[in-house]
Amino acid sequence: MSGPVPPTAGLPHLPTPPPPALDPLPGMPAVTDPHDVDAAAGPGMLSAAVAADKPLVYVPHSGSGDVWVIDPATYQVIAKYPAGKELQHVVPSWDMRTLYATDDRGDHVLPFDPRTGQPGKAIPVVDPYNMYFTPDGKYAISVAERLRKLVWYDPRTWQVHDETAAPDCGGIDHADFSPDGRTAVFTCEFAGRVAVVDVASHRLLRMVDMPHRNTRMGPQDIKLAPDGSVFYIADSDANGLWVLDGAATHVLRFIPTGRGAHGLYLSRDAKQLYVTNRHEGSISVLDAYTGAPVTVWHLPGGGSPDMGNVTADGTQLWLSGRYDRTVYVLSTKDGSLIRKIPVGNEPHGLCVWPQPGRYSLGHTGITR
């Protein structure tokens, strides 16, 4: 079953349960504030490891197979690097010392040195549509969308450790982790559900269906609420967000946003959640804790806001324009468009660097 859903999706507005008690994954840096798992990634909180990195924005292109580099001070493209066949995301490593451009069709990642902005030698990786790192830094996870599985690598040697098959998770692509680091939830874009995985054992625990299973462009990005109480799941065909309980067992409610809800990003103070509505050229701003609507920012003339991130100081939101060869730079104060930057064919998961935080969980820079 696919197609638009009504705003209520036939769901009662269930109360949000309290966040689960923390029993952290061994080796994971301690949560500094249970009310805000992102507290160590606040405005300007750059670690010593990244403080000397060049401020740059890395734009991977799915259509042209290259990475363009933008100087955020001048908004100028300063470099273009051929990087493979179909570049999807630029992903910071757990220790935040390497950025990886993922090429799912070319079966490799291309590392970039964030100190210099220069690429290195390609590393063979199975179908890396997306990539995440376990909260203890022990594994890199290649999200092999085409093959419907997760491939767990040693991120130092890039040798395969094991795999987690997810045959019922068509379109497996985006993920986020519970506050204790023990559970990962992966979205299944072409199956209308999510896959819940035990991080320590790499075991698939269960599948959770969305109340209305969209299977064309269904579940997309996923974001944990700052207090760990719920996961927000963007659903492009539903034009909004499903709200999954923090234990990842059932859907609580639905939040309408806009046509083609796709990317999810927290403000630097973690108080607001930005939702990119890719098919209507807007960004919905929600309360990150309650999901309550705050405002909607419309791109002048429309557009296709997709993936990106917030700057280290929290003042700008950078987003790729997937279908119009553009990168948008917006003010997080009022949503005004600061700059439109022409780029290549199908810009996708751009990475704004450096980012605050102690470690990276991957994607375009989920840091805690």
Short mmCIF file of the C-alpha atoms (twelve columns), coordinates in Angstrom:
data_MODEL
# 
_entry.id   MODEL 
# 
loop_
_atom_site.group_PDB 
_atom_site.id 
_atom_site.type_symbol 
_atom_site.label_atom_id 
_atom_site.label_alt_id 
_atom_site.label_comp_id 
_atom_site.label_asym_id 
_atom_site.label_seq_id 
_atom_site.Cartn_x 
_atom_site.Cartn_y 
_atom_site.Cartn_z 
_atom_site.pdbx_PDB_model_num 
ATOM 1   C CA . MET A 1   0.000  0.000  0.000   1 
ATOM 2   C CA . SER A 2   1.393  3.394  -0.928  1 
ATOM 3   C CA . GLY A 3   0.349  6.983  -1.438  1 
ATOM 4   C CA . PRO A 4   -0.377 10.049 0.687   1 
ATOM 5   C CA . VAL A 5   -1.779 9.619  4.164   1 
ATOM 6   C CA . PRO A 6   -4.124 11.925 6.040   1 
ATOM 7   C CA . PRO A 7   -2.467 14.065 8.756   1 
ATOM 8   C CA . THR A 8   -3.704 11.859 11.574  1 
ATOM 9   C CA . ALA A 9   -2.957 8.594  9.747   1 
ATOM 10  C CA . GLY A 10  -5.734 7.082  11.847  1 
ATOM 11  C CA . LEU A 11  -3.519 7.084  14.905  1 
ATOM 12  C CA . PRO A 12  -4.476 8.181  18.386  1 
ATOM 13  C CA . HIS A 13  -2.182 10.884 19.764  1 
ATOM 14  C CA . LEU A 14  -0.430 8.611  22.215  1 
ATOM 15  C CA . PRO A 15  1.527  10.132 25.082  1 
ATOM 16  C CA . THR A 16  5.279  10.045 24.768  1 
ATOM 17  C CA . PRO A 17  6.733  7.532  27.234  1 
ATOM 18  C CA . PRO A 18  9.704  8.512  29.382  1 
ATOM 19  C CA . PRO A 19  13.136 7.812  27.901  1 
ATOM 20  C CA . PRO A 20  14.574 4.397  28.790  1 
ATOM 21  C CA . ALA A 21  17.162 4.191  31.563  1 
ATOM 22  C CA . LEU A 22  20.732 4.344  30.310  1 
ATOM 23  C CA . ASP A 23  22.921 1.248  30.339  1 
ATOM 24  C CA . PRO A 24  25.587 2.478  27.935  1 
ATOM 25  C CA . LEU A 25  27.288 0.391  25.300  1 
ATOM 26  C CA . PRO A 26  30.772 -0.351 26.694  1 
ATOM 27  C CA . GLY A 27  33.367 1.985  25.215  1 
ATOM 28  C CA . MET A 28  30.872 4.677  24.260  1 
ATOM 29  C CA . PRO A 29  31.689 8.170  25.581  1 
ATOM 30  C CA . ALA A 30  29.397 8.980  28.495  1 
ATOM 31  C CA . VAL A 31  26.217 10.954 27.876  1 
ATOM 32  C CA . THR A 32  26.841 14.317 29.516  1 
ATOM 33  C CA . ASP A 33  23.176 15.363 29.757  1 
ATOM 34  C CA . PRO A 34  20.341 12.769 29.660  1 
ATOM 35  C CA . HIS A 35  17.950 15.528 28.581  1 
ATOM 36  C CA . ASP A 36  20.154 16.305 25.575  1 
ATOM 37  C CA . VAL A 37  22.295 13.550 24.093  1 
ATOM 38  C CA . ASP A 38  23.722 16.180 21.722  1 
ATOM 39  C CA . ALA A 39  24.866 18.486 24.558  1 
ATOM 40  C CA . ALA A 40  28.555 17.962 23.711  1 
ATOM 41  C CA . ALA A 41  27.918 19.192 20.152  1 
ATOM 42  C CA . GLY A 42  26.673 22.666 21.040  1 
ATOM 43  C CA . PRO A 43  27.558 25.923 19.260  1 
ATOM 44  C CA . GLY A 44  31.299 26.265 18.709  1 
ATOM 45  C CA . MET A 45  32.178 23.221 20.838  1 
ATOM 46  C CA . LEU A 46  34.961 22.056 18.539  1 
ATOM 47  C CA . SER A 47  37.247 19.405 19.961  1 
ATOM 48  C CA . ALA A 48  41.009 19.771 19.808  1 
ATOM 49  C CA . ALA A 49  40.999 17.059 17.138  1 
ATOM 50  C CA . VAL A 50  39.125 19.219 14.611  1 
ATOM 51  C CA . ALA A 51  39.979 22.767 15.705  1 
ATOM 52  C CA . ALA A 52  42.693 23.144 13.057  1 
ATOM 53  C CA . ASP A 53  40.678 21.578 10.210  1 
ATOM 54  C CA . LYS A 54  39.913 23.719 7.190   1 
ATOM 55  C CA . PRO A 55  36.339 25.055 7.233   1 
ATOM 56  C CA . LEU A 56  34.986 23.528 4.018   1 
ATOM 57  C CA . VAL A 57  31.757 22.101 2.613   1 
ATOM 58  C CA . TYR A 58  32.039 18.827 0.687   1 
ATOM 59  C CA . VAL A 59  29.331 18.187 -1.928  1 
ATOM 60  C CA . PRO A 60  29.031 14.654 -3.394  1 
ATOM 61  C CA . HIS A 61  27.155 14.261 -6.686  1 
ATOM 62  C CA . SER A 62  25.171 11.131 -7.500  1 
ATOM 63  C CA . GLY A 63  24.813 12.114 -11.142 1 
ATOM 64  C CA . SER A 64  28.329 13.250 -12.031 1 
ATOM 65  C CA . GLY A 65  30.320 11.036 -9.641  1 
ATOM 66  C CA . ASP A 66  32.488 13.760 -8.151  1 
ATOM 67  C CA . VAL A 67  32.950 15.782 -4.970  1 
ATOM 68  C CA . TRP A 68  32.983 19.578 -5.146  1 
ATOM 69  C CA . VAL A 69  34.496 21.573 -2.299  1 
ATOM 70  C CA . ILE A 70  33.095 24.961 -1.280  1 
ATOM 71  C CA . ASP A 71  34.775 27.648 0.840   1 
ATOM 72  C CA . PRO A 72  31.987 28.690 3.250   1 
ATOM 73  C CA . ALA A 73  33.618 32.084 3.813   1 
ATOM 74  C CA . THR A 74  33.308 33.095 0.148   1 
ATOM 75  C CA . TYR A 75  30.622 30.622 -1.064  1 
ATOM 76  C CA . GLN A 76  32.940 29.765 -3.957  1 
ATOM 77  C CA . VAL A 77  33.659 26.316 -5.349  1 
ATOM 78  C CA . ILE A 78  37.406 25.890 -4.871  1 
ATOM 79  C CA . ALA A 79  37.988 22.286 -5.992  1 
ATOM 80  C CA . LYS A 80  36.382 19.424 -7.927  1 
ATOM 81  C CA . TYR A 81  37.512 15.824 -7.464  1 
ATOM 82  C CA . PRO A 82  36.454 12.831 -9.597  1 
ATOM 83  C CA . ALA A 83  35.464 10.297 -6.953  1 
ATOM 84  C CA . GLY A 84  33.637 7.371  -8.561  1 
ATOM 85  C CA . LYS A 85  30.400 6.373  -10.228 1 
ATOM 86  C CA . GLU A 86  27.559 7.465  -7.938  1 
ATOM 87  C CA . LEU A 87  28.550 9.497  -4.908  1 
ATOM 88  C CA . GLN A 88  25.917 9.560  -2.168  1 
ATOM 89  C CA . HIS A 89  27.192 11.048 1.121   1 
ATOM 90  C CA . VAL A 90  30.331 12.536 2.676   1 
ATOM 91  C CA . VAL A 91  30.621 10.885 6.092   1 
ATOM 92  C CA . PRO A 92  32.861 11.869 9.036   1 
ATOM 93  C CA . SER A 93  34.645 8.971  10.739  1 
ATOM 94  C CA . TRP A 94  34.007 8.175  14.400  1 
ATOM 95  C CA . ASP A 95  37.231 9.915  15.491  1 
ATOM 96  C CA . MET A 96  36.403 12.838 13.167  1 
ATOM 97  C CA . ARG A 97  39.819 12.622 11.507  1 
ATOM 98  C CA . THR A 98  38.700 11.412 8.060   1 
ATOM 99  C CA . LEU A 99  35.788 12.206 5.769   1 
ATOM 100 C CA . TYR A 100 34.570 9.402  3.491   1 
ATOM 101 C CA . ALA A 101 32.761 9.986  0.198   1 
ATOM 102 C CA . THR A 102 30.593 6.898  -0.344  1 
ATOM 103 C CA . ASP A 103 30.152 5.394  -3.823  1 
ATOM 104 C CA . ASP A 104 27.564 2.621  -3.813  1 
ATOM 105 C CA . ARG A 105 27.855 1.736  -7.504  1 
ATOM 106 C CA . GLY A 106 31.654 1.814  -7.407  1 
ATOM 107 C CA . ASP A 107 31.857 -0.216 -4.177  1 
ATOM 108 C CA . HIS A 108 34.369 2.059  -2.491  1 
ATOM 109 C CA . VAL A 109 34.804 5.062  -0.243  1 
ATOM 110 C CA . LEU A 110 37.170 7.922  -1.009  1 
ATOM 111 C CA . PRO A 111 38.839 9.369  2.109   1 
ATOM 112 C CA . PHE A 112 39.450 13.105 2.503   1 
ATOM 113 C CA . ASP A 113 41.864 14.657 4.973   1 
ATOM 114 C CA . PRO A 114 39.894 17.427 6.728   1 
ATOM 115 C CA . ARG A 115 43.120 19.225 7.641   1 
ATOM 116 C CA . THR A 116 43.866 19.893 3.982   1 
ATOM 117 C CA . GLY A 117 40.650 19.083 2.126   1 
ATOM 118 C CA . GLN A 118 42.601 16.715 -0.128  1 
ATOM 119 C CA . PRO A 119 41.440 13.208 -1.158  1 
ATOM 120 C CA . GLY A 120 43.460 10.057 -0.611  1 
ATOM 121 C CA . LYS A 121 43.319 6.588  -2.112  1 
ATOM 122 C CA . ALA A 122 39.981 4.802  -2.580  1 
ATOM 123 C CA . ILE A 123 39.140 1.987  -0.141  1 
ATOM 124 C CA . PRO A 124 37.067 -1.025 -1.287  1 
ATOM 125 C CA . VAL A 125 33.743 -1.170 0.607   1 
ATOM 126 C CA . VAL A 126 30.646 -3.179 -0.311  1 
ATOM 127 C CA . ASP A 127 27.765 -1.046 -1.633  1 
ATOM 128 C CA . PRO A 128 28.212 1.979  0.678   1 
ATOM 129 C CA . TYR A 129 25.016 3.880  -0.049  1 
ATOM 130 C CA . ASN A 130 25.383 5.326  3.420   1 
ATOM 131 C CA . MET A 131 27.791 4.804  6.301   1 
ATOM 132 C CA . TYR A 132 27.565 4.927  10.087  1 
ATOM 133 C CA . PHE A 133 29.908 4.243  12.991  1 
ATOM 134 C CA . THR A 134 28.988 2.430  16.179  1 
ATOM 135 C CA . PRO A 135 28.979 4.725  19.242  1 
ATOM 136 C CA . ASP A 136 32.007 2.919  20.699  1 
ATOM 137 C CA . GLY A 137 33.995 3.520  17.498  1 
ATOM 138 C CA . LYS A 138 34.576 -0.195 17.028  1 
ATOM 139 C CA . TYR A 139 32.834 -0.660 13.677  1 
ATOM 140 C CA . ALA A 140 32.044 1.176  10.473  1 
ATOM 141 C CA . ILE A 141 28.702 0.094  9.043   1 
ATOM 142 C CA . SER A 142 28.221 0.148  5.286   1 
ATOM 143 C CA . VAL A 143 24.496 0.459  4.605   1 
ATOM 144 C CA . ALA A 144 24.307 -1.721 1.506   1 
ATOM 145 C CA . GLU A 145 20.963 -0.573 0.132   1 
ATOM 146 C CA . ARG A 146 21.139 -2.548 -3.100  1 
ATOM 147 C CA . LEU A 147 22.001 -5.767 -1.261  1 
ATOM 148 C CA . ARG A 148 19.611 -5.280 1.689   1 
ATOM 149 C CA . LYS A 149 22.233 -5.791 4.351   1 
ATOM 150 C CA . LEU A 150 24.621 -4.081 6.745   1 
ATOM 151 C CA . VAL A 151 28.332 -4.810 6.354   1 
ATOM 152 C CA . TRP A 152 30.370 -4.270 9.534   1 
ATOM 153 C CA . TYR A 153 33.996 -3.211 8.996   1 
ATOM 154 C CA . ASP A 154 37.004 -2.665 11.189  1 
ATOM 155 C CA . PRO A 155 37.435 1.092  10.500  1 
ATOM 156 C CA . ARG A 156 41.211 0.885  10.942  1 
ATOM 157 C CA . THR A 157 41.953 -1.975 8.544   1 
ATOM 158 C CA . TRP A 158 38.750 -1.919 6.466   1 
ATOM 159 C CA . GLN A 159 38.462 -5.651 6.753   1 
ATOM 160 C CA . VAL A 160 34.944 -7.100 6.907   1 
ATOM 161 C CA . HIS A 161 34.008 -8.371 10.352  1 
ATOM 162 C CA . ASP A 162 30.520 -9.694 9.624   1 
ATOM 163 C CA . GLU A 163 27.189 -8.877 7.976   1 
ATOM 164 C CA . THR A 164 23.594 -8.393 9.071   1 
ATOM 165 C CA . ALA A 165 21.061 -9.487 6.471   1 
ATOM 166 C CA . ALA A 166 17.874 -7.414 6.248   1 
ATOM 167 C CA . PRO A 167 15.935 -9.090 3.438   1 
ATOM 168 C CA . ASP A 168 12.646 -7.466 4.437   1 
ATOM 169 C CA . CYS A 169 14.140 -3.959 4.530   1 
ATOM 170 C CA . GLY A 170 13.982 -2.850 0.898   1 
ATOM 171 C CA . GLY A 171 15.738 0.493  0.514   1 
ATOM 172 C CA . ILE A 172 17.674 0.314  3.769   1 
ATOM 173 C CA . ASP A 173 19.427 3.663  3.963   1 
ATOM 174 C CA . HIS A 174 19.362 5.987  7.013   1 
ATOM 175 C CA . ALA A 175 19.890 5.340  10.733  1 
ATOM 176 C CA . ASP A 176 20.213 6.761  14.209  1 
ATOM 177 C CA . PHE A 177 21.193 5.306  17.572  1 
ATOM 178 C CA . SER A 178 19.513 5.145  20.980  1 
ATOM 179 C CA . PRO A 179 21.036 7.282  23.782  1 
ATOM 180 C CA . ASP A 180 22.723 4.239  25.338  1 
ATOM 181 C CA . GLY A 181 24.266 3.300  21.983  1 
ATOM 182 C CA . ARG A 182 22.887 -0.234 22.166  1 
ATOM 183 C CA . THR A 183 20.179 0.044  19.513  1 
ATOM 184 C CA . ALA A 184 20.285 1.280  15.931  1 
ATOM 185 C CA . VAL A 185 17.169 1.933  13.853  1 
ATOM 186 C CA . PHE A 186 17.505 1.778  10.050  1 
ATOM 187 C CA . THR A 187 14.812 3.014  7.691   1 
ATOM 188 C CA . CYS A 188 13.470 0.885  4.827   1 
ATOM 189 C CA . GLU A 189 12.461 3.325  2.082   1 
ATOM 190 C CA . PHE A 190 10.921 0.736  -0.247  1 
ATOM 191 C CA . ALA A 191 9.247  -1.371 2.447   1 
ATOM 192 C CA . GLY A 192 7.454  1.176  4.642   1 
ATOM 193 C CA . ARG A 193 9.104  -0.009 7.840   1 
ATOM 194 C CA . VAL A 194 12.247 0.206  9.950   1 
ATOM 195 C CA . ALA A 195 14.797 -2.425 10.991  1 
ATOM 196 C CA . VAL A 196 15.880 -2.445 14.645  1 
ATOM 197 C CA . VAL A 197 19.405 -3.766 15.208  1 
ATOM 198 C CA . ASP A 198 21.302 -4.696 18.386  1 
ATOM 199 C CA . VAL A 199 24.623 -2.842 18.132  1 
ATOM 200 C CA . ALA A 200 26.649 -5.176 20.372  1 
ATOM 201 C CA . SER A 201 25.669 -8.425 18.647  1 
ATOM 202 C CA . HIS A 202 24.905 -7.030 15.161  1 
ATOM 203 C CA . ARG A 203 21.637 -8.992 15.321  1 
ATOM 204 C CA . LEU A 204 18.424 -7.895 13.654  1 
ATOM 205 C CA . LEU A 205 15.974 -7.654 16.541  1 
ATOM 206 C CA . ARG A 206 12.710 -6.829 14.772  1 
ATOM 207 C CA . MET A 207 10.960 -4.976 11.996  1 
ATOM 208 C CA . VAL A 208 8.490  -2.233 12.836  1 
ATOM 209 C CA . ASP A 209 5.935  -1.337 10.180  1 
ATOM 210 C CA . MET A 210 4.674  2.185  9.702   1 
ATOM 211 C CA . PRO A 211 0.884  2.360  10.118  1 
ATOM 212 C CA . HIS A 212 0.672  3.224  6.415   1 
ATOM 213 C CA . ARG A 213 3.425  1.463  4.491   1 
ATOM 214 C CA . ASN A 214 4.657  3.659  1.671   1 
ATOM 215 C CA . THR A 215 6.910  1.621  -0.596  1 
ATOM 216 C CA . ARG A 216 7.889  4.027  -3.389  1 
ATOM 217 C CA . MET A 217 9.584  6.817  -1.423  1 
ATOM 218 C CA . GLY A 218 8.672  5.851  2.111   1 
ATOM 219 C CA . PRO A 219 10.801 6.167  5.276   1 
ATOM 220 C CA . GLN A 220 13.847 8.357  4.668   1 
ATOM 221 C CA . ASP A 221 16.009 10.072 7.280   1 
ATOM 222 C CA . ILE A 222 15.608 9.329  10.995  1 
ATOM 223 C CA . LYS A 223 16.543 11.452 14.002  1 
ATOM 224 C CA . LEU A 224 16.530 10.765 17.729  1 
ATOM 225 C CA . ALA A 225 14.866 13.407 19.901  1 
ATOM 226 C CA . PRO A 226 17.454 15.090 22.161  1 
ATOM 227 C CA . ASP A 227 16.079 13.402 25.280  1 
ATOM 228 C CA . GLY A 228 15.897 9.993  23.595  1 
ATOM 229 C CA . SER A 229 12.142 9.780  24.075  1 
ATOM 230 C CA . VAL A 230 11.284 9.176  20.400  1 
ATOM 231 C CA . PHE A 231 12.706 8.721  16.922  1 
ATOM 232 C CA . TYR A 232 11.395 10.986 14.165  1 
ATOM 233 C CA . ILE A 233 11.122 9.248  10.782  1 
ATOM 234 C CA . ALA A 234 10.691 11.327 7.623   1 
ATOM 235 C CA . ASP A 235 8.388  9.689  5.058   1 
ATOM 236 C CA . SER A 236 8.485  11.330 1.638   1 
ATOM 237 C CA . ASP A 237 5.244  9.832  0.348   1 
ATOM 238 C CA . ALA A 238 3.463  10.558 3.632   1 
ATOM 239 C CA . ASN A 239 4.568  14.208 3.514   1 
ATOM 240 C CA . GLY A 240 5.586  14.207 7.163   1 
ATOM 241 C CA . LEU A 241 7.118  12.349 10.083  1 
ATOM 242 C CA . TRP A 242 6.200  9.164  11.869  1 
ATOM 243 C CA . VAL A 243 7.049  9.252  15.576  1 
ATOM 244 C CA . LEU A 244 8.523  5.983  16.868  1 
ATOM 245 C CA . ASP A 245 8.830  5.379  20.605  1 
ATOM 246 C CA . GLY A 246 12.319 5.566  22.111  1 
ATOM 247 C CA . ALA A 247 12.463 1.798  22.627  1 
ATOM 248 C CA . ALA A 248 11.781 1.362  18.885  1 
ATOM 249 C CA . THR A 249 8.780  -0.910 19.277  1 
ATOM 250 C CA . HIS A 250 5.766  0.993  17.880  1 
ATOM 251 C CA . VAL A 251 4.664  4.196  16.161  1 
ATOM 252 C CA . LEU A 252 3.023  6.776  18.416  1 
ATOM 253 C CA . ARG A 253 1.714  9.376  15.982  1 
ATOM 254 C CA . PHE A 254 2.201  11.259 12.709  1 
ATOM 255 C CA . ILE A 255 3.331  14.866 12.169  1 
ATOM 256 C CA . PRO A 256 2.472  16.479 8.804   1 
ATOM 257 C CA . THR A 257 5.211  18.756 7.435   1 
ATOM 258 C CA . GLY A 258 5.303  19.166 3.645   1 
ATOM 259 C CA . ARG A 259 5.523  17.331 0.339   1 
ATOM 260 C CA . GLY A 260 8.497  15.004 0.137   1 
ATOM 261 C CA . ALA A 261 9.687  15.093 3.765   1 
ATOM 262 C CA . HIS A 262 13.245 13.840 3.546   1 
ATOM 263 C CA . GLY A 263 16.184 15.126 5.647   1 
ATOM 264 C CA . LEU A 264 16.248 15.736 9.415   1 
ATOM 265 C CA . TYR A 265 18.700 18.054 11.181  1 
ATOM 266 C CA . LEU A 266 18.864 19.468 14.680  1 
ATOM 267 C CA . SER A 267 19.646 23.085 15.446  1 
ATOM 268 C CA . ARG A 268 23.000 23.525 17.121  1 
ATOM 269 C CA . ASP A 269 21.339 23.982 20.536  1 
ATOM 270 C CA . ALA A 270 19.181 20.883 19.809  1 
ATOM 271 C CA . LYS A 271 15.964 22.789 20.483  1 
ATOM 272 C CA . GLN A 272 14.615 22.704 16.948  1 
ATOM 273 C CA . LEU A 273 14.324 20.037 14.260  1 
ATOM 274 C CA . TYR A 274 14.654 21.035 10.616  1 
ATOM 275 C CA . VAL A 275 12.716 18.899 8.093   1 
ATOM 276 C CA . THR A 276 13.568 19.291 4.405   1 
ATOM 277 C CA . ASN A 277 10.447 18.965 2.257   1 
ATOM 278 C CA . ARG A 278 12.148 18.056 -0.989  1 
ATOM 279 C CA . HIS A 279 9.143  18.149 -3.310  1 
ATOM 280 C CA . GLU A 280 7.824  21.557 -2.287  1 
ATOM 281 C CA . GLY A 281 10.997 23.540 -1.652  1 
ATOM 282 C CA . SER A 282 10.455 24.193 2.024   1 
ATOM 283 C CA . ILE A 283 11.916 23.443 5.447   1 
ATOM 284 C CA . SER A 284 9.580  22.760 8.374   1 
ATOM 285 C CA . VAL A 285 10.859 23.816 11.784  1 
ATOM 286 C CA . LEU A 286 9.594  21.732 14.704  1 
ATOM 287 C CA . ASP A 287 10.195 21.657 18.438  1 
ATOM 288 C CA . ALA A 288 12.829 18.915 18.720  1 
ATOM 289 C CA . TYR A 289 11.371 17.541 21.954  1 
ATOM 290 C CA . THR A 290 7.647  17.589 21.227  1 
ATOM 291 C CA . GLY A 291 7.455  17.703 17.448  1 
ATOM 292 C CA . ALA A 292 5.174  20.747 17.659  1 
ATOM 293 C CA . PRO A 293 5.325  22.973 14.541  1 
ATOM 294 C CA . VAL A 294 7.228  26.239 14.939  1 
ATOM 295 C CA . THR A 295 7.335  27.679 11.414  1 
ATOM 296 C CA . VAL A 296 7.953  26.836 7.751   1 
ATOM 297 C CA . TRP A 297 10.696 28.354 5.606   1 
ATOM 298 C CA . HIS A 298 10.029 28.503 1.860   1 
ATOM 299 C CA . LEU A 299 12.871 28.709 -0.630  1 
ATOM 300 C CA . PRO A 300 12.322 31.632 -3.014  1 
ATOM 301 C CA . GLY A 301 11.210 30.188 -6.333  1 
ATOM 302 C CA . GLY A 302 11.021 26.683 -4.874  1 
ATOM 303 C CA . GLY A 303 13.714 24.023 -4.970  1 
ATOM 304 C CA . SER A 304 14.565 20.513 -3.826  1 
ATOM 305 C CA . PRO A 305 16.212 20.715 -0.362  1 
ATOM 306 C CA . ASP A 306 17.719 17.337 0.437   1 
ATOM 307 C CA . MET A 307 20.675 16.626 2.747   1 
ATOM 308 C CA . GLY A 308 23.247 18.738 4.574   1 
ATOM 309 C CA . ASN A 309 23.942 20.072 8.055   1 
ATOM 310 C CA . VAL A 310 24.179 23.068 10.344  1 
ATOM 311 C CA . THR A 311 27.407 25.060 10.681  1 
ATOM 312 C CA . ALA A 312 29.542 24.746 13.809  1 
ATOM 313 C CA . ASP A 313 28.307 28.061 15.174  1 
ATOM 314 C CA . GLY A 314 24.690 27.157 14.426  1 
ATOM 315 C CA . THR A 315 23.928 30.240 12.311  1 
ATOM 316 C CA . GLN A 316 23.553 28.571 8.901   1 
ATOM 317 C CA . LEU A 317 21.842 25.503 7.440   1 
ATOM 318 C CA . TRP A 318 23.505 24.162 4.281   1 
ATOM 319 C CA . LEU A 319 21.440 21.870 2.048   1 
ATOM 320 C CA . SER A 320 21.921 20.213 -1.311  1 
ATOM 321 C CA . GLY A 321 19.302 20.910 -3.989  1 
ATOM 322 C CA . ARG A 322 19.040 17.366 -5.278  1 
ATOM 323 C CA . TYR A 323 17.160 18.069 -8.493  1 
ATOM 324 C CA . ASP A 324 18.349 21.575 -9.422  1 
ATOM 325 C CA . ARG A 325 22.177 21.465 -9.269  1 
ATOM 326 C CA . THR A 326 22.259 23.867 -6.354  1 
ATOM 327 C CA . VAL A 327 23.430 24.202 -2.765  1 
ATOM 328 C CA . TYR A 328 21.297 26.415 -0.527  1 
ATOM 329 C CA . VAL A 329 22.620 28.354 2.460   1 
ATOM 330 C CA . LEU A 330 19.911 29.491 4.884   1 
ATOM 331 C CA . SER A 331 19.963 31.586 8.031   1 
ATOM 332 C CA . THR A 332 18.789 29.582 11.032  1 
ATOM 333 C CA . LYS A 333 17.564 32.828 12.575  1 
ATOM 334 C CA . ASP A 334 14.687 33.340 10.167  1 
ATOM 335 C CA . GLY A 335 15.111 30.877 7.296   1 
ATOM 336 C CA . SER A 336 16.133 33.568 4.835   1 
ATOM 337 C CA . LEU A 337 18.159 32.405 1.853   1 
ATOM 338 C CA . ILE A 338 21.731 33.661 2.171   1 
ATOM 339 C CA . ARG A 339 23.114 32.150 -1.015  1 
ATOM 340 C CA . LYS A 340 22.354 29.739 -3.861  1 
ATOM 341 C CA . ILE A 341 25.540 28.098 -5.149  1 
ATOM 342 C CA . PRO A 342 25.522 26.346 -8.557  1 
ATOM 343 C CA . VAL A 343 27.059 22.859 -8.336  1 
ATOM 344 C CA . GLY A 344 27.098 19.600 -10.331 1 
ATOM 345 C CA . ASN A 345 24.574 16.931 -11.251 1 
ATOM 346 C CA . GLU A 346 22.423 15.602 -8.376  1 
ATOM 347 C CA . PRO A 347 24.151 16.948 -5.271  1 
ATOM 348 C CA . HIS A 348 23.288 14.686 -2.349  1 
ATOM 349 C CA . GLY A 349 24.634 14.191 1.197   1 
ATOM 350 C CA . LEU A 350 26.835 17.239 1.660   1 
ATOM 351 C CA . CYS A 351 29.063 17.577 4.708   1 
ATOM 352 C CA . VAL A 352 29.733 20.865 6.500   1 
ATOM 353 C CA . TRP A 353 33.075 20.664 8.292   1 
ATOM 354 C CA . PRO A 354 34.305 20.961 10.991  1 
ATOM 355 C CA . GLN A 355 31.506 19.957 13.357  1 
ATOM 356 C CA . PRO A 356 31.294 20.252 17.151  1 
ATOM 357 C CA . GLY A 357 31.169 17.106 19.285  1 
ATOM 358 C CA . ARG A 358 33.362 14.358 20.658  1 
ATOM 359 C CA . TYR A 359 32.662 11.654 18.072  1 
ATOM 360 C CA . SER A 360 30.712 11.033 14.874  1 
ATOM 361 C CA . LEU A 361 27.999 8.465  14.239  1 
ATOM 362 C CA . GLY A 362 28.344 9.036  10.504  1 
ATOM 363 C CA . HIS A 363 25.885 10.089 7.777   1 
ATOM 364 C CA . THR A 364 26.503 13.788 6.983   1 
ATOM 365 C CA . GLY A 365 27.794 14.498 10.486  1 
ATOM 366 C CA . ILE A 366 25.707 13.160 13.369  1 
ATOM 367 C CA . THR A 367 27.944 14.091 16.269  1 
ATOM 368 C CA . ARG A 368 27.542 13.713 20.029  1 
# 
